[in-house]
């Protein structure tokens, strides 16, 4: 099993460009999450999903959109990238909500110039 | 806002020594989890302790939870160079469907 796979691993964008980060999990998990990790800030939740076709806002949702059309995939979109969105993005999945461990991908390192 | 706050922010010890990290949180929780993150990698789940538990062990890891003080500690015994990583606590607030992570403790084990 691959677990949680994130693509791409690295990306450099110019301000105003758009892109989509893909997260795929093969564990049949209901819950999926997108976080960003910045130095000294820990992990902050952007959006999450409690099942196929559902999405919800996290702590820092502005500037991002998400979609969960298939249970195994969770997409994070940046419509108009800004330098403040330079970060490392992590996707995670779990069987249930906070009472179960989350399984993380290895991250996407995104730089916005 | 951060629910969990780790202390210390950074810790450097000699191989073979024990390492203790602390986590404090603000609101009532269902459970608390600890994760490890190696440089350039994603987080890996270490241990989950429920609000009705006081202590839990897993190999060289010992976690305690004091709900009256809203705090938890992670003890790594007989540390190894491979334990060098950042360690995060995460809390599941009652009624929430998500975890809130602290800022982490960066642990360095010196050979």
Coordinates of N, CA and C in Angstrom, one line a residue:
Chain A
X1 N 0.8 -1.2 0.0 CA 0.0 0.0 0.0 C 0.9 1.2 0.0
X2 N 0.5 2.2 -0.8 CA 1.2 3.5 -0.9 C 0.9 4.4 0.3
X3 N -0.3 4.3 0.9 CA -0.7 5.2 1.9 C -1.3 6.5 1.3
X4 N -0.7 7.6 1.6 CA -1.1 8.9 1.2 C 0.0 9.4 0.2
X5 N -0.4 9.7 -1.0 CA 0.5 10.2 -2.0 C 0.1 11.6 -2.4
X6 N 1.1 12.5 -2.4 CA 0.9 13.9 -2.8 C 1.7 14.1 -4.1
X7 N 1.0 14.8 -5.1 CA 1.7 15.3 -6.3 C 1.3 16.7 -6.6
X8 N 2.2 17.6 -7.0 CA 3.7 17.3 -7.2 C 4.4 17.4 -5.8
X9 N 5.7 17.1 -5.8 CA 6.5 17.2 -4.6 C 7.0 18.6 -4.5
X10 N 7.3 19.2 -5.6 CA 7.9 20.6 -5.6 C 7.2 21.4 -6.7
X11 N 7.0 22.7 -6.5 CA 6.5 23.5 -7.5 C 6.9 25.0 -7.2
X12 N 7.2 25.7 -8.3 CA 7.4 27.1 -8.2 C 6.4 27.8 -9.1
X13 N 5.7 28.8 -8.6 CA 4.7 29.5 -9.3 C 5.0 31.0 -9.3
X14 N 4.5 31.7 -10.3 CA 4.5 33.1 -10.3 C 3.2 33.6 -9.7
X15 N 3.3 34.8 -9.0 CA 2.1 35.4 -8.5 C 1.0 35.5 -9.5
X16 N -0.2 35.1 -9.1 CA -1.3 35.2 -10.0 C -1.6 33.9 -10.8
X17 N -0.7 33.0 -10.8 CA -0.9 31.7 -11.5 C -1.8 30.8 -10.6
X18 N -2.3 29.8 -11.3 CA -3.2 28.9 -10.6 C -2.6 27.5 -10.6
X19 N -2.9 26.6 -9.7 CA -2.5 25.3 -9.7 C -3.4 24.4 -8.8
X20 N -3.3 23.1 -9.0 CA -4.0 22.2 -8.2 C -3.0 21.1 -7.6
X21 N -3.1 20.9 -6.3 CA -2.4 19.9 -5.6 C -3.3 18.7 -5.4
X22 N -2.7 17.5 -5.7 CA -3.5 16.3 -5.7 C -3.1 15.4 -4.5
X23 N -4.0 14.9 -3.8 CA -3.8 14.0 -2.7 C -4.6 12.7 -3.0
X24 N -3.9 11.6 -2.9 CA -4.6 10.3 -3.1 C -4.3 9.3 -2.0
X25 N -5.3 8.6 -1.5 CA -5.1 7.7 -0.4 C -5.8 6.3 -0.8
X26 N -5.1 5.3 -0.4 CA -5.6 3.9 -0.8 C -6.0 3.1 0.4
X27 N -6.4 3.8 1.5 CA -6.8 3.1 2.7 C -8.3 3.1 2.9
X28 N -9.0 3.6 2.0 CA -10.5 3.7 2.1 C -10.9 4.6 3.2
X29 N -10.1 5.6 3.6 CA -10.5 6.5 4.7 C -11.6 7.5 4.3
X30 N -12.5 7.8 5.3 CA -13.5 8.7 5.0 C -13.0 10.1 5.1
X31 N -12.2 10.4 6.1 CA -11.8 11.8 6.3 C -10.4 12.1 5.6
X32 N -10.4 13.3 5.0 CA -9.2 13.8 4.4 C -9.0 15.3 4.8
X33 N -7.7 15.7 4.9 CA -7.4 17.0 5.4 C -6.3 17.6 4.5
X34 N -6.3 18.9 4.4 CA -5.2 19.7 3.9 C -4.6 20.7 4.9
X35 N -3.3 20.6 5.2 CA -2.7 21.5 6.1 C -1.6 22.3 5.4
X36 N -1.2 23.4 5.9 CA 0.0 24.1 5.5 C 0.9 24.2 6.8
X37 N 2.2 24.1 6.5 CA 3.2 24.2 7.6 C 4.2 25.2 7.3
X38 N 4.3 26.2 8.1 CA 5.2 27.3 8.0 C 6.1 27.4 9.2
X39 N 7.3 27.9 9.1 CA 8.3 27.9 10.2 C 7.7 28.6 11.4
X40 N 7.8 27.9 12.5 CA 7.3 28.5 13.8 C 5.8 28.5 13.9
X41 N 5.1 28.0 12.9 CA 3.6 28.0 13.0 C 3.0 26.7 13.2
X42 N 3.7 25.6 13.2 CA 3.2 24.3 13.2 C 2.3 24.0 12.0
X43 N 1.3 23.1 12.2 CA 0.4 22.8 11.1 C -0.9 23.5 11.3
X44 N -1.4 24.1 10.2 CA -2.7 24.8 10.2 C -3.6 24.2 9.2
X45 N -4.8 23.9 9.6 CA -5.8 23.2 8.8 C -6.4 24.2 7.8
X46 N -6.3 23.8 6.5 CA -6.9 24.7 5.5 C -8.3 24.3 5.2
X47 N -8.5 23.1 4.7 CA -9.9 22.5 4.5 C -9.8 21.1 4.8
X48 N -11.0 20.5 5.0 CA -11.1 19.1 5.3 C -12.4 18.5 4.7
X49 N -12.5 17.2 4.7 CA -13.6 16.5 4.1 C -14.0 15.3 5.0
X50 N -15.3 15.2 5.3 CA -15.7 14.0 6.1 C -16.3 12.9 5.3
X51 N -16.2 13.0 4.0 CA -16.6 11.9 3.1 C -16.7 12.4 1.7
X52 N -16.9 11.5 0.7 CA -17.0 11.8 -0.7 C -18.1 12.9 -0.9
X53 N -17.7 13.9 -1.7 CA -18.7 15.0 -2.0 C -18.9 16.1 -0.9
X54 N -18.1 16.0 0.2 CA -18.2 17.0 1.3 C -16.9 17.7 1.4
X55 N -17.0 19.0 1.8 CA -15.9 19.8 2.2 C -16.3 20.7 3.3
X56 N -15.3 21.2 4.0 CA -15.5 22.1 5.1 C -14.3 23.0 5.3
X57 N -14.5 24.2 5.8 CA -13.4 25.1 6.0 C -12.6 24.8 7.3
X58 N -11.3 25.0 7.3 CA -10.5 24.8 8.5 C -10.2 26.2 9.0
X59 N -9.0 26.3 9.6 CA -8.5 27.5 10.2 C -8.1 28.6 9.3
X60 N -7.5 28.2 8.1 CA -7.0 29.2 7.2 C -7.4 28.9 5.8
X61 N -8.7 29.0 5.4 CA -9.2 28.6 4.1 C -9.1 29.7 3.0
X62 N -8.9 30.9 3.4 CA -8.9 32.0 2.4 C -7.8 31.8 1.3
X63 N -8.3 31.9 0.0 CA -7.3 31.8 -1.1 C -7.2 30.4 -1.6
X64 N -7.9 29.4 -1.0 CA -7.9 28.0 -1.4 C -9.3 27.5 -1.7
X65 N -9.4 26.5 -2.6 CA -10.6 25.8 -2.8 C -10.3 24.3 -2.8
X66 N -11.2 23.4 -2.5 CA -11.0 22.0 -2.5 C -12.2 21.3 -3.1
X67 N -11.9 20.0 -3.5 CA -13.0 19.2 -4.1 C -12.7 17.7 -3.7
X68 N -13.7 17.0 -3.4 CA -13.6 15.6 -3.1 C -14.7 14.8 -3.9
X69 N -14.4 14.7 -5.2 CA -15.3 14.1 -6.1 C -15.3 12.5 -6.0
X70 N -14.1 12.0 -5.6 CA -13.9 10.6 -5.4 C -13.4 10.4 -4.0
X71 N -13.8 9.3 -3.3 CA -13.4 9.1 -1.9 C -11.9 9.1 -1.8
X72 N -11.2 8.6 -2.7 CA -9.7 8.4 -2.5 C -9.0 9.7 -2.9
X73 N -9.6 10.7 -3.4 CA -8.8 11.9 -3.9 C -9.4 13.1 -3.2
X74 N -8.4 14.0 -2.9 CA -8.8 15.3 -2.3 C -7.9 16.3 -2.9
X75 N -8.5 17.3 -3.7 CA -7.7 18.2 -4.4 C -7.7 19.6 -3.7
X76 N -6.6 20.3 -3.7 CA -6.5 21.6 -3.2 C -6.1 22.5 -4.3
X77 N -6.9 23.6 -4.5 CA -6.7 24.5 -5.6 C -6.3 25.9 -5.1
X78 N -5.3 26.5 -5.8 CA -5.0 27.9 -5.6 C -5.4 28.6 -6.9
X79 N -6.4 29.5 -6.8 CA -6.9 30.1 -8.0 C -6.0 31.2 -8.5
X80 N -5.4 32.0 -7.6 CA -4.5 33.1 -7.9 C -3.5 33.2 -6.9
X81 N -2.3 32.5 -7.1 CA -1.3 32.3 -6.1 C -0.7 33.7 -5.6
X82 N -0.5 33.7 -4.3 CA 0.2 34.9 -3.7 C 1.4 34.5 -3.0
X83 N 2.4 35.4 -2.8 CA 3.6 35.0 -2.1 C 3.3 34.5 -0.7
X84 N 2.3 34.9 0.0 CA 1.9 34.5 1.3 C 1.5 33.0 1.3
X85 N 1.3 32.4 0.2 CA 0.9 31.0 0.1 C 2.2 30.1 -0.1
X86 N 3.3 30.7 -0.1 CA 4.6 29.9 -0.1 C 4.6 29.1 1.2
X87 N 4.7 27.8 1.1 CA 4.6 27.0 2.3 C 4.8 25.5 1.9
X88 N 4.8 24.6 2.9 CA 4.8 23.2 2.6 C 3.4 22.7 2.9
X89 N 2.8 22.0 2.0 CA 1.4 21.6 2.1 C 1.4 20.1 2.4
X90 N 0.6 19.7 3.4 CA 0.5 18.3 3.7 C -1.0 17.9 3.6
X91 N -1.1 16.7 3.1 CA -2.4 16.0 3.0 C -2.4 14.9 4.0
X92 N -3.6 14.6 4.7 CA -3.7 13.5 5.6 C -5.0 12.9 5.5
X93 N -5.1 11.7 5.9 CA -6.4 11.0 5.9 C -6.6 10.1 7.2
X94 N -7.8 9.8 7.5 CA -8.1 9.0 8.7 C -9.4 8.3 8.6
X95 N -9.6 7.2 9.4 CA -10.9 6.5 9.4 C -12.0 7.3 9.9
X96 N -11.7 8.0 10.9 CA -12.8 8.8 11.6 C -12.2 10.1 11.9
X97 N -12.9 10.9 12.7 CA -12.4 12.3 13.0 C -11.3 12.2 14.0
X98 N -11.3 13.1 15.0 CA -10.1 13.2 15.9 C -9.7 12.1 16.7
X99 N -10.6 11.0 16.8 CA -10.3 9.9 17.7 C -9.5 8.8 17.0
X100 N -9.0 9.1 15.8 CA -8.2 8.1 15.0 C -6.9 8.8 14.6
X101 N -5.9 8.0 14.4 CA -4.6 8.6 13.9 C -4.8 9.1 12.5
X102 N -4.1 10.1 12.1 CA -4.1 10.6 10.8 C -2.8 10.1 10.1
X103 N -3.0 9.8 8.8 CA -1.8 9.3 8.0 C -1.5 10.4 7.0
X104 N -0.2 10.8 7.0 CA 0.2 12.0 6.2 C 1.0 11.5 5.0
X105 N 0.9 12.4 3.9 CA 1.8 12.3 2.8 C 3.1 13.0 3.1
X106 N 4.0 13.0 2.2 CA 5.3 13.6 2.4 C 5.4 15.1 2.0
X107 N 4.3 15.7 1.6 CA 4.2 17.1 1.4 C 4.5 17.6 0.0
X108 N 4.0 18.8 -0.3 CA 4.3 19.5 -1.5 C 5.0 20.8 -1.1
X109 N 6.2 21.1 -1.6 CA 6.9 22.3 -1.3 C 6.6 23.3 -2.4
X110 N 5.8 24.4 -2.1 CA 5.3 25.3 -3.0 C 6.0 26.7 -2.8
X111 N 6.6 27.3 -3.8 CA 7.1 28.6 -3.7 C 6.4 29.5 -4.7
X112 N 6.0 30.7 -4.2 CA 5.3 31.6 -5.1 C 6.2 32.9 -5.2
X113 N 6.6 33.1 -6.4 CA 7.5 34.3 -6.6 C 6.8 35.5 -7.0
Chain B
X1 N -6.2 29.7 16.1 CA -5.4 29.7 17.2 C -5.0 28.3 17.6
X2 N -3.8 28.2 18.2 CA -3.2 26.9 18.5 C -3.9 26.4 19.8
X3 N -4.3 25.1 19.8 CA -4.8 24.5 20.9 C -3.7 23.9 21.8
X4 N -2.7 23.3 21.1 CA -1.6 22.7 21.9 C -0.4 23.5 21.8
X5 N 0.3 23.6 22.9 CA 1.6 24.3 23.0 C 2.6 23.4 23.5
X6 N 3.7 23.1 22.7 CA 4.7 22.3 23.2 C 5.8 23.0 23.9
X7 N 6.5 22.4 24.8 CA 7.6 22.9 25.6 C 8.6 21.8 25.9
X8 N 9.9 22.0 25.6 CA 10.5 23.3 25.0 C 10.3 23.3 23.5
X9 N 10.7 24.4 22.9 CA 10.6 24.5 21.5 C 11.7 23.7 20.8
X10 N 12.9 23.6 21.5 CA 14.0 22.8 21.0 C 14.7 22.1 22.2
X11 N 15.2 20.9 22.0 CA 15.8 20.1 23.0 C 17.0 19.4 22.4
X12 N 18.2 19.5 23.0 CA 19.3 18.8 22.5 C 19.9 18.0 23.6
X13 N 20.1 16.6 23.4 CA 20.6 15.8 24.5 C 21.6 14.8 23.9
X14 N 22.3 14.1 24.7 CA 23.2 13.0 24.3 C 22.5 11.7 24.1
X15 N 23.0 11.0 23.1 CA 22.5 9.7 22.9 C 22.5 8.8 24.1
X16 N 21.4 8.1 24.4 CA 21.3 7.3 25.6 C 20.5 8.0 26.7
X17 N 20.5 9.3 26.7 CA 19.7 10.0 27.7 C 18.2 10.0 27.4
X18 N 17.4 10.3 28.4 CA 15.9 10.4 28.2 C 15.5 11.8 27.7
X19 N 14.5 11.9 26.9 CA 14.0 13.2 26.4 C 12.6 13.3 26.8
X20 N 12.2 14.4 27.4 CA 10.9 14.7 27.8 C 10.4 16.0 27.2
X21 N 9.2 15.9 26.6 CA 8.5 17.0 25.9 C 7.2 17.2 26.5
X22 N 6.7 18.4 26.6 CA 5.5 18.7 27.3 C 4.5 19.4 26.3
X23 N 3.2 19.2 26.5 CA 2.2 19.8 25.7 C 1.1 20.3 26.6
X24 N 0.7 21.5 26.4 CA -0.4 22.1 27.2 C -1.5 22.5 26.2
X25 N -2.8 22.4 26.6 CA -3.9 22.7 25.7 C -4.9 23.5 26.5
X26 N -5.9 24.0 25.8 CA -6.8 25.0 26.4 C -8.2 24.6 26.8
X27 N -8.7 23.7 25.9 CA -10.1 23.3 26.1 C -10.3 21.8 26.4
X28 N -11.4 21.4 26.8 CA -11.6 20.0 27.0 C -11.4 19.1 25.8
X29 N -10.9 18.0 25.9 CA -10.6 17.2 24.7 C -11.1 15.8 24.9
X30 N -11.2 15.1 23.7 CA -11.6 13.7 23.7 C -10.3 12.8 23.8
X31 N -9.3 13.2 23.1 CA -8.0 12.5 23.2 C -6.9 13.4 22.7
X32 N -5.7 12.9 23.0 CA -4.5 13.7 22.6 C -3.6 12.7 21.8
X33 N -3.0 13.2 20.8 CA -2.1 12.4 20.0 C -0.7 13.0 19.9
X34 N 0.3 12.2 19.7 CA 1.7 12.6 19.5 C 2.1 12.1 18.1
X35 N 2.8 13.0 17.4 CA 3.3 12.7 16.1 C 4.8 13.0 16.0
X36 N 5.5 12.3 15.2 CA 6.9 12.6 14.9 C 7.1 13.1 13.4
X37 N 7.9 14.0 13.1 CA 8.2 14.5 11.8 C 9.7 14.5 11.6
X38 N 10.2 13.7 10.7 CA 11.6 13.7 10.3 C 11.8 14.8 9.2
X39 N 13.0 15.3 9.1 CA 13.2 16.4 8.2 C 12.8 16.1 6.8
X40 N 12.0 16.9 6.2 CA 11.6 16.7 4.8 C 10.5 15.7 4.6
X41 N 9.9 15.2 5.7 CA 8.9 14.1 5.5 C 7.6 14.6 6.2
X42 N 6.6 13.7 6.0 CA 5.3 14.0 6.6 C 5.3 13.5 8.1
X43 N 4.2 13.8 8.8 CA 4.1 13.4 10.2 C 3.8 12.0 10.3
X44 N 4.3 11.3 11.3 CA 4.0 9.9 11.6 C 3.4 9.8 12.9
X45 N 2.3 9.1 13.0 CA 1.6 9.0 14.3 C 2.4 8.1 15.2
X46 N 2.5 8.5 16.5 CA 3.2 7.7 17.5 C 2.3 7.0 18.5
X47 N 1.4 7.8 19.1 CA 0.6 7.3 20.2 C -0.6 8.1 20.4
X48 N -1.7 7.5 20.8 CA -3.0 8.2 21.1 C -3.4 7.9 22.5
X49 N -3.7 8.9 23.3 CA -4.2 8.7 24.7 C -5.5 9.4 24.8
X50 N -6.5 8.6 25.4 CA -7.8 9.1 25.5 C -8.0 9.9 26.8
X51 N -9.0 10.7 26.9 CA -9.1 11.6 28.0 C -9.4 10.8 29.3
X52 N -9.8 9.6 29.3 CA -10.0 8.8 30.5 C -8.8 7.9 30.9
X53 N -7.7 8.1 30.1 CA -6.4 7.4 30.4 C -5.4 8.4 31.0
X54 N -4.6 7.9 31.8 CA -3.5 8.7 32.5 C -2.2 8.4 32.0
X55 N -1.9 7.2 31.5 CA -0.6 6.9 31.0 C -0.7 5.8 30.0
X56 N 0.2 5.9 29.0 CA 0.2 4.9 27.9 C 1.7 4.7 27.5
X57 N 2.0 3.4 27.1 CA 3.4 3.1 26.7 C 3.3 2.5 25.3
X58 N 4.4 2.7 24.6 CA 4.6 2.1 23.3 C 6.1 2.0 23.1
X59 N 6.7 0.8 23.3 CA 8.1 0.7 23.2 C 8.9 1.6 24.1
X60 N 9.7 2.4 23.6 CA 10.5 3.4 24.4 C 9.7 4.7 24.7
X61 N 8.5 4.7 24.3 CA 7.7 5.9 24.5 C 6.8 5.8 25.6
X62 N 6.7 6.8 26.4 CA 5.7 6.9 27.5 C 5.0 8.2 27.5
X63 N 3.7 8.2 27.4 CA 2.9 9.4 27.4 C 2.0 9.4 28.6
X64 N 1.9 10.6 29.2 CA 1.0 10.8 30.3 C 0.1 11.9 30.0
X65 N -1.1 11.9 30.6 CA -2.1 12.9 30.4 C -2.7 13.3 31.7
X66 N -2.7 14.6 32.0 CA -3.3 15.2 33.2 C -4.4 16.1 32.7
X67 N -5.7 15.7 32.7 CA -6.8 16.5 32.2 C -7.1 17.7 33.1
X68 N -6.7 17.5 34.4 CA -7.0 18.6 35.4 C -6.1 19.8 35.1
X69 N -4.9 19.5 34.6 CA -3.9 20.5 34.3 C -3.9 20.8 32.8
X70 N -4.7 20.1 32.1 CA -4.7 20.3 30.6 C -3.3 20.2 30.0
X71 N -2.6 19.1 30.4 CA -1.2 18.9 29.9 C -0.9 17.5 29.7
X72 N 0.1 17.2 28.8 CA 0.5 15.9 28.5 C 2.1 15.9 28.3
X73 N 2.7 14.8 28.6 CA 4.1 14.7 28.4 C 4.5 13.5 27.6
X74 N 5.5 13.6 26.8 CA 6.0 12.5 26.0 C 7.5 12.2 26.4
X75 N 7.7 11.0 26.9 CA 9.0 10.6 27.4 C 9.6 9.6 26.4
X76 N 10.8 9.9 25.9 CA 11.5 8.9 25.0 C 12.7 8.4 25.8
X77 N 12.7 7.2 26.2 CA 13.8 6.6 27.0 C 15.0 6.1 26.1
X78 N 16.2 6.1 26.6 CA 17.3 5.6 26.0 C 17.4 6.1 24.5
X79 N 17.5 7.4 24.4 CA 17.4 8.0 23.0 C 18.5 7.5 22.1
X80 N 18.1 7.6 20.8 CA 19.0 7.2 19.7 C 19.1 8.3 18.7
X81 N 20.2 8.3 17.9 CA 20.3 9.3 16.9 C 19.1 9.4 15.9
X82 N 18.5 8.2 15.7 CA 17.3 8.1 14.8 C 16.1 8.8 15.4
X83 N 16.1 9.2 16.7 CA 15.0 9.9 17.3 C 15.0 11.4 17.0
X84 N 16.1 11.8 16.4 CA 16.2 13.2 16.0 C 15.1 13.6 15.0
X85 N 14.2 14.5 15.4 CA 13.0 14.8 14.7 C 12.3 15.9 15.4
X86 N 11.2 16.4 14.8 CA 10.3 17.3 15.5 C 9.1 16.5 16.0
X87 N 8.6 16.8 17.2 CA 7.5 16.1 17.8 C 6.4 17.0 18.0
X88 N 5.2 16.6 17.7 CA 4.0 17.5 17.7 C 2.9 16.8 18.6
X89 N 2.2 17.5 19.4 CA 1.0 17.0 20.0 C -0.2 17.6 19.2
X90 N -1.3 16.8 19.3 CA -2.5 17.2 18.5 C -3.7 16.8 19.4
X91 N -4.6 17.7 19.5 CA -5.8 17.5 20.4 C -7.0 17.5 19.5
X92 N -8.0 16.7 20.0 CA -9.3 16.5 19.4 C -10.3 17.2 20.3
X93 N -10.6 18.4 20.0 CA -11.5 19.1 20.9 C -12.9 18.4 20.9
X94 N -13.5 18.4 22.0 CA -14.8 17.8 22.1 C -15.8 18.4 21.1
X95 N -16.5 17.6 20.3 CA -17.4 18.2 19.4 C -16.8 18.5 18.0
X96 N -15.5 18.5 17.9 CA -14.9 18.9 16.7 C -14.6 17.6 15.8
X97 N -14.4 17.8 14.5 CA -14.2 16.7 13.6 C -12.7 16.8 13.1
X98 N -11.9 17.5 13.8 CA -10.5 17.6 13.4 C -9.6 17.8 14.5
X99 N -8.3 17.6 14.2 CA -7.2 17.8 15.2 C -6.7 19.2 15.1
X100 N -6.2 19.7 16.2 CA -5.4 20.9 16.2 C -4.0 20.6 16.7
X101 N -3.0 21.0 15.9 CA -1.6 20.7 16.2 C -0.9 21.8 16.9
X102 N 0.0 21.5 17.8 CA 0.9 22.5 18.4 C 2.0 22.8 17.4
X103 N 2.9 23.7 17.9 CA 4.0 24.1 17.1 C 5.2 23.2 17.1
X104 N 5.2 22.2 18.0 CA 6.3 21.2 17.9 C 7.5 21.5 18.8
X105 N 8.2 20.4 19.1 CA 9.4 20.4 19.8 C 10.5 19.8 18.9
X106 N 11.5 20.5 18.6 CA 12.6 20.0 17.8 C 13.6 19.3 18.6
X107 N 13.8 18.0 18.5 CA 14.6 17.2 19.3 C 15.9 16.8 18.5
X108 N 17.0 17.1 19.1 CA 18.3 16.7 18.5 C 19.0 15.7 19.4
X109 N 19.4 14.5 18.9 CA 20.1 13.6 19.7 C 21.6 13.6 19.2
X110 N 22.5 13.9 20.1 CA 23.9 14.0 19.7 C 24.6 12.7 20.0
X111 N 25.4 12.2 19.0 CA 26.1 10.9 19.2 C 27.2 11.0 20.2

